[in-house]
Amino acid sequence: MPLAVRLDHGDSRSLQFQLFDQIRSMILRGLLRSGESLPPSRVLSEQIGVSRNTVVLAYERLLLEGYIESRPSVGTFVSGALPETAIFTGTDGCRAPVLPAGDNENDEDFAVRVPRAQAVVNPRAGLTYDFWVGRPAADSFPIKEWRRIIDSKLRYAGARMTEYQDPQGLLSLRRAIAEHVGPARGITVSPDEVVIVGGSQDGLNLAASVLARHVGAFIHEDPCYQGAFYLFESCDLPSSPVPVDEHGLDVACLPEVNRALAYVTPSHQYPLGVTLSLERRIALLQWARRTGSFIIEDDYDSDFRYEGAPLTALRGLDDHGRVFYLGTFSKCLGAGLRLGYLIVPPAFVAAARSWKTLMSNGEPWLEQAAMAEFMEQGAFNRHLRRIRQTYRMRRDCLLHHLRRHFGDVDILGTNGGMHIAWRLPPGFPSAIEIERRAGRAGVGLYGLTTGGACTQTDHPRVADTLIFGFAALSEERIAAAIAILARVLNETQPTAEAREVVS
Ligand SMILES: Cc1ncc(COP(=O)(O)O)c(C=O)c1O
């Protein structure tokens, strides 16, 4: 049977390549089937009007890449077993091969599904003062120490920059993290249970990969951190919101499910800033055990505690392998590092390691090695002590100026973290309205849903709560921003009741 190839002498690609490409495409599309014979090179060359050598060279390449096989004295045939790698051999600038078409009948209905994702970069530009949540101060990054460590790591890197490393993460960093979370979070863990990830979001993905096949539902705080909610939404897990009050997740509302995954931020709830009480922590762990469920504990800003001792992490209270603990260096050092860790229950270590390999083959060696040294030398703890002090002063300053201008303000989340939530008094314009007006005056303020959270219910806090990320603003700037806010609110003519509290 003659082959339906058409070569173009005007094409910049060689005739031999065009021939190879078209035969390969016919094989991949199933137009030439396994075992089918190809015309002898002499016959094909006459048929398509090219030199025999052109056909021989094209056949040789098809042979080399495993698309065809030659049986001496019998002929040339389409290969019986196409190697996987042959399908994607796009070299010489060749066009991607046309893969077998599926059922095209529904093509018109086909639409690329774009999952929702949180805005990690503030979409609002041109603000003079910005309370965008979760940003450490730019000048807090320990540049000098980091540069020195990076330099010395590079000098002695040897083959570590060229070789793959353990996908679970550098042992020295996993060891340093295991030693850190003991005293800091009450978690006793072996470095074997630590997986280095590219920040919490990557850790959430890893936990989702490990757990999604074992659970039937996703349970989350309401309101909830968008990054977590959107991720589990994209896994198509049915979700169930559990309200948050001033003591954290309302455990009495946890559904009696069979094996679910619950995502929580117990240290400093995102976005309301409240801390989950010890009583509720214990009840949550009991629920997980009773229902065969697992918990992802996102401890994103627990390095900052200003009042009282921090409560032991859920993971530190868990004796039954129910808690995946997520830590990040995004808040205490910087989000640009993209470094964090997932502490997995012992039964999931092998799965997490395999998934991490499948997902990324591990995190960059240089940053891991630098972070390990930063922690081993004690520089990390020194850095934490320093910025904790700075952030505490900024928090105090923010509270002082809110009280000065607005009286007895109802604020949540003051005892730790990098943001607070202000529940507006009755009579004030809605959070969204204040956000809009403050924005026009150059002050970036955020409500719950514009500040990286979402709710699945008609949550009352959405209308009356503003969140302020204070860590990145100096005290002078905080004072100036709150003075502008007071002016803006005075101009908005709040009701008589509200006017009493606006100085
Ligand atoms: C609740 C919560 N978890 C985690 C993160 C940090 O994410 P990552 O470590 O991926 O930078 C954030 C950042 O804003 C957050 O608000």
XYZ file of C-alpha atoms and ligand atoms in Angstrom:
519
model
C 0.000 0.000 0.000
C 1.500 3.401 -0.938
C 2.206 5.705 2.005
C 0.268 8.985 2.000
C 3.222 11.284 2.622
C 3.640 14.673 1.080
C 7.030 16.363 1.195
C 7.474 20.058 0.762
C 10.671 21.164 -0.995
C 10.055 24.711 0.226
C 10.020 23.632 3.897
C 13.110 24.651 5.850
C 13.251 21.168 7.359
C 15.152 18.492 5.440
C 13.213 16.009 3.277
C 14.526 13.129 5.347
C 13.255 14.787 8.525
C 9.836 15.522 6.993
C 9.545 11.901 5.962
C 10.579 10.649 9.398
C 8.131 13.062 11.070
C 5.169 12.087 8.897
C 5.682 8.332 9.264
C 6.124 8.747 13.014
C 2.935 10.765 13.165
C 1.024 8.082 11.243
C 2.255 5.454 13.686
C 1.302 7.522 16.721
C -2.126 8.279 15.320
C -2.714 4.596 14.664
C -2.858 5.041 10.895
C 0.013 2.598 10.682
C -0.463 -0.230 13.114
C 1.929 -2.513 14.958
C 3.250 -5.238 12.642
C 2.151 -3.448 9.464
C 4.826 -3.472 6.746
C 6.413 -0.339 5.294
C 7.331 -0.144 1.597
C 10.955 -1.002 0.760
C 13.121 2.147 0.582
C 13.551 1.868 -3.192
C 9.789 1.647 -3.783
C 8.975 4.523 -1.468
C 11.692 6.741 -2.939
C 10.251 6.259 -6.437
C 6.728 6.759 -5.207
C 7.393 10.105 -3.512
C 10.131 11.300 -5.843
C 13.124 11.574 -3.507
C 16.507 9.875 -3.487
C 16.661 6.417 -1.980
C 19.213 7.710 0.522
C 16.612 10.147 1.927
C 14.264 7.243 2.666
C 17.047 5.092 4.088
C 18.077 7.873 6.503
C 14.472 8.481 7.582
C 13.963 4.739 8.153
C 17.207 4.567 10.119
C 16.022 7.235 12.501
C 12.618 5.593 12.921
C 14.463 2.374 13.662
C 16.774 4.024 16.155
C 13.890 5.606 18.030
C 12.000 2.323 18.140
C 9.050 3.158 15.874
C 9.873 0.484 13.306
C 11.823 -2.759 13.187
C 13.681 -4.400 10.374
C 13.589 -8.139 9.763
C 16.524 -9.168 7.540
C 15.420 -10.593 4.166
C 11.751 -10.039 5.107
C 11.166 -6.270 5.303
C 10.494 -3.264 7.549
C 7.549 -3.210 9.974
C 5.901 -0.930 12.475
C 7.311 -1.838 15.880
C 5.417 -4.380 17.972
C 6.101 -2.536 21.230
C 6.508 1.198 21.077
C 8.799 2.461 23.836
C 7.244 5.127 26.071
C 10.136 7.489 25.423
C 9.651 7.367 21.683
C 6.383 9.237 21.964
C 7.944 12.502 23.131
C 11.184 12.682 21.155
C 10.864 16.233 19.945
C 14.298 17.183 18.595
C 15.644 19.310 15.758
C 12.898 21.821 16.401
C 10.347 19.298 15.166
C 6.689 19.825 15.836
C 5.185 17.843 18.682
C 3.898 14.528 17.370
C 0.175 14.268 16.957
C -1.020 11.874 19.605
C -3.937 9.545 19.029
C -7.099 11.581 19.036
C -9.725 10.633 21.594
C -13.443 10.820 21.151
C -13.864 14.192 19.471
C -17.613 14.257 19.691
C -17.608 16.373 22.846
C -14.815 18.703 21.827
C -17.167 21.659 21.748
C -17.993 21.116 25.412
C -14.355 20.892 26.384
C -13.111 23.798 28.490
C -9.838 23.931 30.364
C -10.652 23.850 34.035
C -8.768 26.571 35.895
C -8.752 25.987 39.656
C -9.218 28.978 41.922
C -5.965 30.153 43.514
C -5.143 32.675 46.219
C -3.575 36.018 45.251
C -0.112 35.793 46.765
C 0.953 39.085 45.205
C -1.142 42.049 46.294
C -3.180 43.085 43.236
C -3.557 46.652 44.537
C -0.862 49.028 43.409
C 0.023 52.585 44.404
C -0.706 52.346 48.130
C 1.286 54.575 50.470
C 0.679 52.369 53.515
C -0.189 48.738 53.060
C -1.505 46.344 55.718
C -1.454 43.393 53.241
C -1.352 40.350 55.491
C 1.485 37.930 56.145
C 4.478 39.933 54.914
C 7.599 40.035 57.051
C 9.488 43.332 57.074
C 11.732 43.538 53.996
C 14.657 44.865 56.036
C 14.338 42.033 58.563
C 15.923 39.458 56.263
C 19.398 38.569 57.621
C 21.138 39.378 54.345
C 24.698 39.518 55.668
C 24.601 36.209 57.470
C 22.739 34.557 54.622
C 25.261 35.771 52.048
C 28.172 34.531 54.147
C 26.585 31.081 54.554
C 25.628 30.825 50.874
C 29.192 31.783 49.857
C 30.754 29.173 52.083
C 28.234 26.497 51.008
C 29.002 27.197 47.364
C 32.739 27.074 47.966
C 32.508 23.556 49.382
C 29.525 22.366 47.345
C 31.522 19.837 45.300
C 29.105 17.667 43.354
C 26.113 18.675 45.439
C 25.088 21.323 42.934
C 25.189 18.798 40.095
C 23.875 15.651 41.763
C 20.342 14.843 42.880
C 19.902 14.869 46.644
C 17.514 13.023 48.925
C 14.013 14.087 47.718
C 12.790 14.012 51.331
C 15.222 16.849 52.088
C 18.714 17.351 53.392
C 19.244 15.306 56.544
C 21.082 18.184 58.265
C 18.057 20.466 57.745
C 15.548 17.808 58.791
C 17.611 17.255 61.936
C 17.752 21.001 62.677
C 13.974 21.274 62.232
C 13.323 18.257 64.470
C 15.486 19.917 67.137
C 13.719 23.260 66.690
C 10.117 22.050 66.961
C 10.846 20.204 70.236
C 11.320 23.198 72.517
C 9.417 25.642 70.258
C 6.235 23.618 69.655
C 6.365 20.649 72.035
C 6.774 18.202 69.160
C 9.055 15.220 69.643
C 9.895 13.910 66.237
C 12.651 12.080 64.396
C 14.246 13.693 61.298
C 12.834 10.704 59.359
C 9.326 12.115 59.779
C 10.265 15.520 58.362
C 9.905 16.266 54.642
C 11.349 19.511 53.260
C 8.854 21.259 51.001
C 8.678 24.454 48.941
C 6.706 26.407 51.560
C 3.374 25.495 53.180
C 1.513 25.476 49.899
C 3.769 22.752 48.562
C 3.371 20.934 51.888
C -0.422 21.129 51.520
C -0.106 19.622 48.061
C 2.062 16.860 49.434
C -0.390 16.140 52.243
C -3.238 16.210 49.714
C -1.439 13.717 47.479
C -0.737 11.420 50.399
C -4.217 11.646 51.900
C -6.710 12.319 49.118
C -7.181 8.636 48.320
C -7.691 7.727 51.985
C -10.357 10.262 52.907
C -13.859 11.038 51.742
C -14.288 14.649 52.816
C -12.455 17.868 53.575
C -13.361 19.686 56.767
C -12.204 23.235 57.236
C -12.444 26.239 59.489
C -14.985 28.809 58.386
C -13.645 31.337 57.505
C -10.640 29.515 56.103
C -7.279 30.275 54.495
C -7.870 30.425 50.735
C -4.676 28.572 49.832
C -5.898 25.472 51.661
C -9.539 25.727 50.687
C -8.861 26.179 46.982
C -6.371 23.344 46.940
C -8.776 20.831 48.448
C -11.583 22.177 46.307
C -9.411 21.321 43.287
C -9.142 17.720 44.572
C -12.930 17.432 44.233
C -13.331 16.381 47.851
C -16.740 17.239 49.321
C -16.155 19.946 51.908
C -17.774 20.763 55.194
C -17.296 24.125 56.982
C -16.955 24.275 60.770
C -17.431 27.711 62.368
C -14.691 29.517 64.253
C -15.435 31.568 67.393
C -13.169 33.348 69.854
C -11.780 29.992 71.092
C -10.988 28.752 67.591
C -12.676 25.955 65.689
C -16.008 25.083 67.256
C -15.342 21.393 67.775
C -18.946 20.746 68.817
C -19.858 21.326 65.149
C -17.461 18.749 63.734
C -19.456 16.306 61.629
C -19.505 12.610 62.507
C -17.889 11.482 59.275
C -16.077 8.373 58.298
C -12.441 9.258 57.627
C -12.073 12.894 56.640
C -9.269 15.368 56.419
C -9.516 18.469 58.624
C -7.407 21.560 57.912
C -6.818 23.862 60.897
C -4.648 26.833 61.953
C -4.740 26.403 65.766
C -1.976 28.796 66.879
C -3.357 31.888 65.195
C -6.409 31.111 63.119
C -6.356 32.435 59.609
C -7.927 34.957 59.229
C -9.495 35.706 62.637
C -6.287 35.297 64.645
C -7.835 33.366 67.545
C -6.041 30.520 69.334
C -7.586 27.080 69.647
C -8.027 26.335 73.359
C -6.374 23.290 74.905
C -9.753 21.770 75.672
C -10.745 22.032 72.013
C -7.378 20.706 70.850
C -7.965 17.565 72.844
C -11.548 17.272 71.571
C -10.354 17.683 67.970
C -7.790 14.902 68.389
C -10.425 12.657 69.958
C -12.753 13.354 67.035
C -9.977 12.459 64.560
C -9.333 9.204 66.351
C -13.020 8.332 66.663
C -13.814 9.006 63.005
C -10.552 7.680 61.540
C -9.786 11.170 60.291
C -6.559 13.099 59.789
C -5.653 16.673 60.667
C -3.421 19.096 58.803
C -2.117 21.567 61.356
C -0.900 24.710 59.554
C 1.367 26.485 62.055
C 2.339 29.236 59.635
C 3.159 32.077 62.069
C 3.634 30.310 65.392
C 7.168 31.692 65.754
C 5.560 34.892 66.961
C 3.962 34.671 70.354
C 3.760 37.858 72.398
C 1.734 36.866 75.419
C 1.948 33.743 77.522
C 3.614 30.489 76.552
C 2.503 29.012 73.238
C 0.139 26.064 73.499
C 1.665 22.753 72.517
C 0.994 22.029 68.871
C -1.681 19.443 68.054
C 1.080 17.289 66.639
C 2.786 17.370 70.054
C -0.424 16.116 71.714
C -1.134 13.425 69.138
C -0.303 9.863 70.189
C -2.187 8.167 67.390
C -0.531 9.301 64.162
C -3.387 11.566 63.101
C -1.645 14.924 62.605
C 0.332 16.268 59.630
C 2.201 19.334 60.895
C 3.029 22.100 58.454
C 5.747 24.677 59.143
C 7.074 27.415 56.872
C 10.037 29.788 56.714
C 7.911 32.235 54.698
C 6.829 34.252 57.717
C 9.888 34.171 59.947
C 12.422 34.694 57.126
C 10.732 35.361 53.814
C 8.307 33.937 51.282
C 10.895 34.336 48.511
C 12.858 31.430 49.994
C 10.044 28.971 49.254
C 11.089 26.664 52.073
C 8.982 24.849 54.624
C 8.464 21.408 56.141
C 5.778 18.814 56.568
C 6.027 16.504 59.571
C 4.132 13.368 58.669
C 2.844 10.589 60.928
C 5.221 7.582 60.907
C 2.800 5.417 58.883
C 2.905 7.958 56.031
C 6.672 8.539 55.788
C 7.248 6.175 52.852
C 4.234 7.523 50.965
C 5.240 11.143 51.554
C 8.773 10.444 50.394
C 7.545 8.791 47.198
C 5.034 11.546 46.493
C 7.655 14.225 47.044
C 9.908 12.446 44.541
C 7.090 12.243 42.017
C 6.176 15.875 42.540
C 9.576 17.573 42.409
C 12.583 15.299 43.128
C 13.136 17.471 46.207
C 13.961 21.099 47.003
C 17.105 23.039 45.967
C 20.237 21.878 47.783
C 21.798 25.322 48.301
C 18.910 26.894 50.229
C 18.428 23.772 52.307
C 22.117 23.609 53.205
C 22.160 27.316 54.060
C 19.054 27.023 56.221
C 20.490 24.006 58.044
C 23.624 25.940 58.891
C 21.632 29.044 59.841
C 19.714 26.921 62.338
C 22.694 24.878 63.585
C 24.725 28.005 64.351
C 21.934 29.432 66.504
C 21.469 32.324 64.050
C 17.845 31.326 63.417
C 16.892 31.599 67.084
C 18.739 34.907 67.398
C 16.893 36.174 64.326
C 13.559 35.048 65.785
C 14.234 36.816 69.072
C 15.099 39.994 67.198
C 12.098 40.136 64.905
C 9.698 38.961 67.608
C 10.665 42.078 69.524
C 10.200 44.313 66.451
C 6.824 42.818 65.591
C 5.623 43.055 69.166
C 6.387 46.788 69.132
C 4.540 47.169 65.816
C 1.547 45.284 67.155
C 1.537 47.479 70.293
C 1.775 50.572 68.142
C -1.137 49.477 65.955
C -3.309 48.698 68.980
C -2.380 52.011 70.596
C -3.347 54.034 67.536
C -6.561 52.111 66.919
C -7.568 52.753 70.536
C -6.483 56.353 70.386
C -8.666 57.071 67.371
C -11.528 54.608 67.813
C -11.799 54.022 71.555
C -12.477 50.573 72.988
C -11.872 48.528 69.868
C -12.834 44.849 69.616
C -9.664 43.178 68.361
C -8.928 39.490 67.870
C -5.615 37.730 67.467
C -3.355 40.067 69.399
C -1.333 37.486 71.323
C 0.696 36.234 68.391
C 1.340 36.225 64.666
C 1.678 39.024 62.153
C -1.872 40.268 61.811
C -4.844 41.246 63.938
C -8.563 41.284 63.128
C -10.675 44.306 64.075
C -14.370 43.711 64.521
C -15.925 47.027 63.580
C -18.387 48.622 65.979
C -22.064 48.805 65.060
C -22.866 51.813 62.925
C -19.559 51.807 61.088
C -19.563 51.406 57.327
C -19.031 47.808 56.190
C -15.516 46.403 55.998
C -15.646 46.490 52.247
C -16.694 50.125 52.200
C -13.893 51.129 54.586
C -11.450 49.125 52.517
C -12.515 51.058 49.433
C -12.348 54.482 51.006
C -9.053 53.849 52.807
C -7.626 52.557 49.531
C -8.508 55.827 47.823
C -6.568 57.638 50.559
C -3.546 55.385 49.945
C -4.055 52.970 52.865
C -4.353 49.261 52.032
C -6.771 47.566 54.410
C -8.413 44.212 53.839
C -11.603 42.445 54.695
C -11.637 38.687 55.178
C -12.266 37.696 51.597
C -9.923 40.250 50.036
C -7.280 39.360 52.601
C -6.719 35.737 51.619
C -9.626 34.016 53.355
C -12.884 32.554 52.146
C -16.121 31.436 53.701
C -18.684 28.895 52.631
C -21.387 30.318 54.806
C -22.906 33.741 55.123
C -20.347 34.483 57.800
C -21.160 37.647 59.781
C -17.474 38.527 60.218
C -17.127 39.156 56.471
C -19.195 42.313 56.731
C -17.718 43.708 59.921
C -14.084 42.601 60.156
C -10.894 44.188 58.839
C -7.530 42.477 59.031
C -4.253 44.333 59.450
C -0.898 42.771 58.627
C 1.399 44.908 60.768
C 4.817 43.239 60.527
C 6.078 45.048 57.437
C 5.223 48.598 58.558
C 7.384 50.728 60.852
C 5.763 52.328 63.880
C 5.829 55.770 62.245
C 4.043 54.411 59.194
C 1.468 52.573 61.295
C 0.713 55.790 63.198
C 0.372 57.784 59.975
C -1.833 55.145 58.326
C -4.250 54.886 61.254
C -4.521 58.685 61.410
C -5.544 58.674 57.743
C -8.040 55.906 58.439
C -9.580 57.973 61.255
C -9.880 60.939 58.926
C -11.455 58.816 56.207
C -13.944 57.375 58.685
C -14.841 60.811 60.008
C -15.505 61.949 56.475
C -17.777 58.975 55.895
C -20.188 60.361 58.479
C -20.722 57.260 60.581
C -23.922 57.031 62.501
C -24.278 58.854 65.810
C -23.302 55.741 67.739
C -20.125 55.324 65.729
C -19.284 59.019 65.911
C -18.921 58.717 69.678
C -15.964 56.392 69.302
C -14.222 58.213 66.456
C -12.017 60.840 68.079
C -2.685 30.271 56.760
C -1.436 30.343 55.943
N -0.723 29.245 55.782
C 0.417 29.274 55.085
C 0.890 30.423 54.525
C 2.255 30.474 53.900
O 2.374 29.912 52.707
P 3.794 29.546 52.119
O 4.601 28.846 53.177
O 3.457 28.659 50.980
O 4.479 30.799 51.697
C 0.141 31.571 54.612
C 0.596 32.790 53.926
O 0.008 33.813 53.908
C -1.036 31.539 55.367
O -1.747 32.647 55.545
